[in-house]
Amino acid sequence: MAIGRQQLAFIKELYGTRLRISYHAYVRREPAALLHLEPGRQDPYPIYRRIRERGVLAPTPLGNYVTASHAACDEVLRSRSFGVGQDGRDAQLSLLDLDPPDHTRLRRLVAPDFTSRKIPAFGPRVQAVVDDLIRTVPRDQPFDLVSSLAAPLPIAVITDLLGIPDANAEEFAMHGTRFGSALGGIQSIAHARELAATRARLAEIFTEIFELRRQHPQDDLIGRIVAANENSPEAVRPEEMVPLCTLLLIAGFETTVNLIGNTVLALLSHPDQWRLFTEQPELAEQVVEEGLRYDPPVQRTGRVAMSDTEVLGRPVAKGQFVMTALGGANRDPAAFDDPDRFDINRSNANEHLSFSGGIHYCVGAPLARLEAAIALRAIATEFPDLREAGKRVRRPGSLIRGIQEFPVLVPAARRTTIV
């Protein structure tokens, strides 16, 4: 089949970009480029140290900056002099792609459903899902922590909150993986096709639910979005509805899936911390914060200077991008003592930047914290002898950091059964 001009241009841009990244990473020895390749996927933390050694704002080959400084990242994320800088008319990821006033308008609509006051009411639902999942874990036989526990939990909760009937956990997990892997850039033609198929399928799902809610209104988040669209044209424009719901769905479970997996890995890799947690499961909230700091699900995010400005006294010109390496900021020795040590009793672990900052601070942070705390507490209580049982497989891409396959084993002699 003949390749059209648009397809040819896409192929040239895709592989040209990959070639440039490889050149800057392996020939020019630019650590920021290395983050996009396999070393950045497997273990980005030594790369962040190299970036920090180059200064608070390290220049990139394209004339922009990258920073792994906690203070610099925090200032950039909070500053109104920086924005995401994308055209809201093509906001494929809704809130993540928008600056005020569109960002403010849409966030104001959905934020009330995710407040720290409202989210605790989901506790019993989260606990019930966790209990059901733990009952299905096989005795004295390896199982995958991700597909058995870490993924089904947040998918069940966010689909309940949104109002998606008969949600297929496996299908949504697949869509989440595709979206997450694409955030750091399309890797191949096949990858682009997979992402396009995911977008089309989610648009189909949400369009059907929108029509269902118009005919049969319900008091769920999608129902309120539809009502806002019907009753107040200023609230949600029709073309914004699918991207907004797609973001709420994917972000609603992707962060939590990877937070649970990354934190369990950190615990099992530090037997003294795992033992402390199994002896004191009431430390679950502290474990979540240290897990977020030590190995966050979202590793970096970018901002563009909307005007000539400064970051910690360093000039940044209008139009220059600053890539904030959140994972690196969380291990900045200027902010955290002995930052490469996993310590669930760390007093300032909650000063991490894993949920970003400023107006783009993650709206779902309270829900992710609640789900992860309940899940990790149950795992430590029910499976105190949990151990790895095979080769782990990391998620594709390096911007979203997580484990795709995590074989573990619960020895039969010590397994507790929830009744």
PDB file of C-alpha atoms in Angstrom, residues 72-259:
ATOM      1  CA  ALA A  72      13.878  25.130  41.030  1.00  0.00           C
ATOM      2  CA  CYS A  73      11.182  22.597  40.112  1.00  0.00           C
ATOM      3  CA  ASP A  74       8.948  23.901  42.879  1.00  0.00           C
ATOM      4  CA  GLU A  75       9.377  27.501  41.735  1.00  0.00           C
ATOM      5  CA  VAL A  76       8.679  26.689  38.073  1.00  0.00           C
ATOM      6  CA  LEU A  77       5.575  24.631  38.857  1.00  0.00           C
ATOM      7  CA  ARG A  78       4.119  27.326  41.120  1.00  0.00           C
ATOM      8  CA  SER A  79       5.042  30.346  39.023  1.00  0.00           C
ATOM      9  CA  ARG A  80       2.345  32.063  36.966  1.00  0.00           C
ATOM     10  CA  SER A  81       5.158  33.096  34.608  1.00  0.00           C
ATOM     11  CA  PHE A  82       5.147  29.528  33.274  1.00  0.00           C
ATOM     12  CA  GLY A  83       2.416  27.585  31.519  1.00  0.00           C
ATOM     13  CA  VAL A  84       1.914  24.470  29.439  1.00  0.00           C
ATOM     14  CA  GLY A  85       1.865  26.662  26.348  1.00  0.00           C
ATOM     15  CA  GLN A  86      -0.274  24.435  24.146  1.00  0.00           C
ATOM     16  CA  ASP A  87      -3.240  25.393  22.004  1.00  0.00           C
ATOM     17  CA  GLY A  88      -6.380  24.595  23.960  1.00  0.00           C
ATOM     18  CA  ARG A  89      -8.191  23.799  20.722  1.00  0.00           C
ATOM     19  CA  ASP A  90      -6.092  20.627  20.494  1.00  0.00           C
ATOM     20  CA  ALA A  91      -6.111  19.690  24.184  1.00  0.00           C
ATOM     21  CA  GLN A  92      -5.952  15.910  23.831  1.00  0.00           C
ATOM     22  CA  LEU A  93      -5.219  15.565  27.546  1.00  0.00           C
ATOM     23  CA  SER A  94      -7.629  18.277  28.645  1.00  0.00           C
ATOM     24  CA  LEU A  95      -6.474  19.910  31.911  1.00  0.00           C
ATOM     25  CA  LEU A  96      -2.855  18.869  31.360  1.00  0.00           C
ATOM     26  CA  ASP A  97      -2.771  20.744  28.044  1.00  0.00           C
ATOM     27  CA  LEU A  98      -4.583  23.901  29.169  1.00  0.00           C
ATOM     28  CA  ASP A  99      -3.607  27.217  30.707  1.00  0.00           C
ATOM     29  CA  PRO A 100      -6.066  29.637  32.326  1.00  0.00           C
ATOM     30  CA  PRO A 101      -8.794  30.593  31.726  1.00  0.00           C
ATOM     31  CA  ASP A 102      -9.842  27.269  30.107  1.00  0.00           C
ATOM     32  CA  HIS A 103      -7.924  25.251  32.693  1.00  0.00           C
ATOM     33  CA  THR A 104      -9.592  27.185  35.532  1.00  0.00           C
ATOM     34  CA  ARG A 105     -13.061  26.727  34.046  1.00  0.00           C
ATOM     35  CA  LEU A 106     -12.798  22.938  33.646  1.00  0.00           C
ATOM     36  CA  ARG A 107     -10.932  22.297  36.895  1.00  0.00           C
ATOM     37  CA  ARG A 108     -13.580  24.228  38.816  1.00  0.00           C
ATOM     38  CA  LEU A 109     -16.175  21.794  37.485  1.00  0.00           C
ATOM     39  CA  VAL A 110     -14.436  18.523  38.439  1.00  0.00           C
ATOM     40  CA  ALA A 111     -12.395  19.499  41.509  1.00  0.00           C
ATOM     41  CA  PRO A 112     -15.290  19.246  44.022  1.00  0.00           C
ATOM     42  CA  ASP A 113     -15.492  15.483  43.424  1.00  0.00           C
ATOM     43  CA  PHE A 114     -11.837  15.019  44.450  1.00  0.00           C
ATOM     44  CA  THR A 115     -11.500  17.201  47.546  1.00  0.00           C
ATOM     45  CA  SER A 116      -9.829  15.926  50.713  1.00  0.00           C
ATOM     46  CA  ARG A 117     -13.207  16.358  52.441  1.00  0.00           C
ATOM     47  CA  LYS A 118     -15.192  14.261  49.966  1.00  0.00           C
ATOM     48  CA  ILE A 119     -12.694  11.490  49.138  1.00  0.00           C
ATOM     49  CA  PRO A 120     -12.667   9.783  52.596  1.00  0.00           C
ATOM     50  CA  ALA A 121     -16.262   8.733  51.915  1.00  0.00           C
ATOM     51  CA  PHE A 122     -14.827   6.356  49.306  1.00  0.00           C
ATOM     52  CA  GLY A 123     -12.874   4.517  52.020  1.00  0.00           C
ATOM     53  CA  PRO A 124     -15.424   1.717  52.564  1.00  0.00           C
ATOM     54  CA  ARG A 125     -15.753   1.159  48.803  1.00  0.00           C
ATOM     55  CA  VAL A 126     -11.970   1.007  48.394  1.00  0.00           C
ATOM     56  CA  GLN A 127     -11.644  -1.390  51.327  1.00  0.00           C
ATOM     57  CA  ALA A 128     -14.368  -3.647  49.938  1.00  0.00           C
ATOM     58  CA  VAL A 129     -12.656  -3.837  46.531  1.00  0.00           C
ATOM     59  CA  VAL A 130      -9.297  -4.588  48.182  1.00  0.00           C
ATOM     60  CA  ASP A 131     -10.836  -7.344  50.318  1.00  0.00           C
ATOM     61  CA  ASP A 132     -12.470  -8.955  47.284  1.00  0.00           C
ATOM     62  CA  LEU A 133      -9.220  -8.858  45.316  1.00  0.00           C
ATOM     63  CA  ILE A 134      -7.177 -10.341  48.138  1.00  0.00           C
ATOM     64  CA  ARG A 135      -9.626 -13.256  48.413  1.00  0.00           C
ATOM     65  CA  THR A 136      -8.806 -14.221  44.829  1.00  0.00           C
ATOM     66  CA  VAL A 137      -5.021 -14.285  45.288  1.00  0.00           C
ATOM     67  CA  PRO A 138      -3.772 -17.877  44.896  1.00  0.00           C
ATOM     68  CA  ARG A 139      -2.209 -19.676  47.844  1.00  0.00           C
ATOM     69  CA  ASP A 140       1.434 -20.762  47.560  1.00  0.00           C
ATOM     70  CA  GLN A 141       1.494 -19.982  43.843  1.00  0.00           C
ATOM     71  CA  PRO A 142       3.029 -17.010  42.006  1.00  0.00           C
ATOM     72  CA  PHE A 143       0.661 -14.286  40.861  1.00  0.00           C
ATOM     73  CA  ASP A 144       1.035 -10.892  39.208  1.00  0.00           C
ATOM     74  CA  LEU A 145       0.696  -8.089  41.746  1.00  0.00           C
ATOM     75  CA  VAL A 146      -0.246  -5.586  39.031  1.00  0.00           C
ATOM     76  CA  SER A 147      -3.051  -7.428  37.250  1.00  0.00           C
ATOM     77  CA  SER A 148      -4.324  -9.078  40.461  1.00  0.00           C
ATOM     78  CA  LEU A 149      -4.322  -6.110  42.844  1.00  0.00           C
ATOM     79  CA  ALA A 150      -2.665  -2.859  41.792  1.00  0.00           C
ATOM     80  CA  ALA A 151      -4.634  -2.273  38.574  1.00  0.00           C
ATOM     81  CA  PRO A 152      -8.160  -3.580  39.287  1.00  0.00           C
ATOM     82  CA  LEU A 153      -8.523  -1.495  42.476  1.00  0.00           C
ATOM     83  CA  PRO A 154      -8.186   2.054  41.095  1.00  0.00           C
ATOM     84  CA  ILE A 155      -9.959   1.119  37.873  1.00  0.00           C
ATOM     85  CA  ALA A 156     -12.984  -0.059  39.874  1.00  0.00           C
ATOM     86  CA  VAL A 157     -12.995   3.094  41.992  1.00  0.00           C
ATOM     87  CA  ILE A 158     -12.555   5.687  39.231  1.00  0.00           C
ATOM     88  CA  THR A 159     -15.129   4.023  36.964  1.00  0.00           C
ATOM     89  CA  ASP A 160     -17.563   4.099  39.905  1.00  0.00           C
ATOM     90  CA  LEU A 161     -16.860   7.773  40.514  1.00  0.00           C
ATOM     91  CA  LEU A 162     -17.235   8.674  36.844  1.00  0.00           C
ATOM     92  CA  GLY A 163     -20.296   6.493  36.373  1.00  0.00           C
ATOM     93  CA  ILE A 164     -19.017   4.046  33.751  1.00  0.00           C
ATOM     94  CA  PRO A 165     -21.252   0.953  33.808  1.00  0.00           C
ATOM     95  CA  ASP A 166     -19.852  -2.575  33.468  1.00  0.00           C
ATOM     96  CA  ALA A 167     -16.246  -1.368  33.264  1.00  0.00           C
ATOM     97  CA  ASN A 168     -13.791  -3.848  31.777  1.00  0.00           C
ATOM     98  CA  ALA A 169     -10.694  -3.617  33.988  1.00  0.00           C
ATOM     99  CA  GLU A 170      -8.396  -5.400  31.546  1.00  0.00           C
ATOM    100  CA  GLU A 171      -9.434  -3.190  28.649  1.00  0.00           C
ATOM    101  CA  PHE A 172      -8.983   0.024  30.628  1.00  0.00           C
ATOM    102  CA  ALA A 173      -5.611  -1.158  31.931  1.00  0.00           C
ATOM    103  CA  MET A 174      -4.501  -1.664  28.327  1.00  0.00           C
ATOM    104  CA  HIS A 175      -5.692   1.818  27.358  1.00  0.00           C
ATOM    105  CA  GLY A 176      -3.876   3.280  30.362  1.00  0.00           C
ATOM    106  CA  THR A 177      -0.622   1.594  29.378  1.00  0.00           C
ATOM    107  CA  ARG A 178      -0.904   2.919  25.835  1.00  0.00           C
ATOM    108  CA  PHE A 179      -1.618   6.457  26.968  1.00  0.00           C
ATOM    109  CA  GLY A 180       1.126   6.404  29.580  1.00  0.00           C
ATOM    110  CA  SER A 181       3.756   5.095  27.186  1.00  0.00           C
ATOM    111  CA  ALA A 182       2.861   7.766  24.616  1.00  0.00           C
ATOM    112  CA  LEU A 183       3.269  10.719  26.986  1.00  0.00           C
ATOM    113  CA  GLY A 184       7.024  10.575  26.554  1.00  0.00           C
ATOM    114  CA  GLY A 185       6.717  10.411  22.764  1.00  0.00           C
ATOM    115  CA  ILE A 186       5.537   7.991  20.076  1.00  0.00           C
ATOM    116  CA  GLN A 187       8.062   5.174  19.664  1.00  0.00           C
ATOM    117  CA  SER A 188       6.998   3.580  16.371  1.00  0.00           C
ATOM    118  CA  ILE A 189       4.328   3.459  13.691  1.00  0.00           C
ATOM    119  CA  ALA A 190       2.696   0.539  15.501  1.00  0.00           C
ATOM    120  CA  HIS A 191       2.729   2.563  18.714  1.00  0.00           C
ATOM    121  CA  ALA A 192       0.980   5.452  16.942  1.00  0.00           C
ATOM    122  CA  ARG A 193      -1.688   3.088  15.600  1.00  0.00           C
ATOM    123  CA  GLU A 194      -2.270   1.617  19.066  1.00  0.00           C
ATOM    124  CA  LEU A 195      -2.702   5.075  20.579  1.00  0.00           C
ATOM    125  CA  ALA A 196      -5.108   6.092  17.810  1.00  0.00           C
ATOM    126  CA  ALA A 197      -7.151   2.936  18.430  1.00  0.00           C
ATOM    127  CA  THR A 198      -7.243   3.678  22.167  1.00  0.00           C
ATOM    128  CA  ARG A 199      -8.406   7.254  21.592  1.00  0.00           C
ATOM    129  CA  ALA A 200     -11.126   6.064  19.213  1.00  0.00           C
ATOM    130  CA  ARG A 201     -12.335   3.362  21.596  1.00  0.00           C
ATOM    131  CA  LEU A 202     -12.492   5.697  24.609  1.00  0.00           C
ATOM    132  CA  ALA A 203     -14.309   8.323  22.532  1.00  0.00           C
ATOM    133  CA  GLU A 204     -16.846   5.648  21.575  1.00  0.00           C
ATOM    134  CA  ILE A 205     -17.332   4.592  25.207  1.00  0.00           C
ATOM    135  CA  PHE A 206     -17.768   8.136  26.490  1.00  0.00           C
ATOM    136  CA  THR A 207     -20.036   9.240  23.643  1.00  0.00           C
ATOM    137  CA  GLU A 208     -22.385   6.352  24.448  1.00  0.00           C
ATOM    138  CA  ILE A 209     -22.390   7.257  28.154  1.00  0.00           C
ATOM    139  CA  PHE A 210     -23.026  10.941  27.386  1.00  0.00           C
ATOM    140  CA  GLU A 211     -26.120   9.998  25.415  1.00  0.00           C
ATOM    141  CA  LEU A 212     -27.221   7.618  28.169  1.00  0.00           C
ATOM    142  CA  ARG A 213     -26.893  10.401  30.766  1.00  0.00           C
ATOM    143  CA  ARG A 214     -28.876  12.815  28.609  1.00  0.00           C
ATOM    144  CA  GLN A 215     -31.718  10.310  28.446  1.00  0.00           C
ATOM    145  CA  HIS A 216     -31.358   9.074  32.045  1.00  0.00           C
ATOM    146  CA  PRO A 217     -29.578  11.665  34.247  1.00  0.00           C
ATOM    147  CA  GLN A 218     -27.567  10.346  37.185  1.00  0.00           C
ATOM    148  CA  ASP A 219     -25.654  12.017  40.013  1.00  0.00           C
ATOM    149  CA  ASP A 220     -22.185  10.878  38.994  1.00  0.00           C
ATOM    150  CA  LEU A 221     -19.271  12.850  37.580  1.00  0.00           C
ATOM    151  CA  ILE A 222     -20.085  12.167  33.927  1.00  0.00           C
ATOM    152  CA  GLY A 223     -23.701  13.032  34.631  1.00  0.00           C
ATOM    153  CA  ARG A 224     -22.647  16.397  36.057  1.00  0.00           C
ATOM    154  CA  ILE A 225     -20.343  17.079  33.101  1.00  0.00           C
ATOM    155  CA  VAL A 226     -23.202  16.355  30.699  1.00  0.00           C
ATOM    156  CA  ALA A 227     -25.544  18.568  32.722  1.00  0.00           C
ATOM    157  CA  ALA A 228     -22.992  21.378  32.726  1.00  0.00           C
ATOM    158  CA  ASN A 229     -22.717  21.080  28.959  1.00  0.00           C
ATOM    159  CA  GLU A 230     -26.483  21.121  28.550  1.00  0.00           C
ATOM    160  CA  ASN A 231     -27.277  23.899  31.031  1.00  0.00           C
ATOM    161  CA  SER A 232     -24.247  26.164  30.881  1.00  0.00           C
ATOM    162  CA  PRO A 233     -22.368  26.410  27.580  1.00  0.00           C
ATOM    163  CA  GLU A 234     -19.551  28.210  29.374  1.00  0.00           C
ATOM    164  CA  ALA A 235     -18.817  25.172  31.568  1.00  0.00           C
ATOM    165  CA  VAL A 236     -17.869  22.426  29.117  1.00  0.00           C
ATOM    166  CA  ARG A 237     -17.824  22.768  25.364  1.00  0.00           C
ATOM    167  CA  PRO A 238     -18.899  19.652  23.418  1.00  0.00           C
ATOM    168  CA  GLU A 239     -15.412  19.108  21.964  1.00  0.00           C
ATOM    169  CA  GLU A 240     -13.941  19.221  25.483  1.00  0.00           C
ATOM    170  CA  MET A 241     -16.066  16.444  26.968  1.00  0.00           C
ATOM    171  CA  VAL A 242     -14.242  13.368  25.640  1.00  0.00           C
ATOM    172  CA  PRO A 243     -10.719  14.692  26.397  1.00  0.00           C
ATOM    173  CA  LEU A 244     -11.788  15.717  29.909  1.00  0.00           C
ATOM    174  CA  CYS A 245     -13.349  12.340  30.731  1.00  0.00           C
ATOM    175  CA  THR A 246     -10.422  10.499  29.118  1.00  0.00           C
ATOM    176  CA  LEU A 247      -7.981  12.359  31.364  1.00  0.00           C
ATOM    177  CA  LEU A 248     -10.059  11.754  34.495  1.00  0.00           C
ATOM    178  CA  LEU A 249     -10.283   8.049  33.690  1.00  0.00           C
ATOM    179  CA  ILE A 250      -6.650   7.419  32.728  1.00  0.00           C
ATOM    180  CA  ALA A 251      -5.103   9.680  35.359  1.00  0.00           C
ATOM    181  CA  GLY A 252      -7.565   8.282  37.878  1.00  0.00           C
ATOM    182  CA  PHE A 253      -5.928   4.878  37.838  1.00  0.00           C
ATOM    183  CA  GLU A 254      -2.542   5.168  36.102  1.00  0.00           C
ATOM    184  CA  THR A 255      -0.906   7.052  38.988  1.00  0.00           C
ATOM    185  CA  THR A 256      -2.274   4.679  41.621  1.00  0.00           C
ATOM    186  CA  VAL A 257      -1.422   1.469  39.750  1.00  0.00           C
ATOM    187  CA  ASN A 258       2.200   2.517  39.475  1.00  0.00           C
ATOM    188  CA  LEU A 259       2.338   4.020  42.958  1.00  0.00           C
TER     189      LEU A 259
END
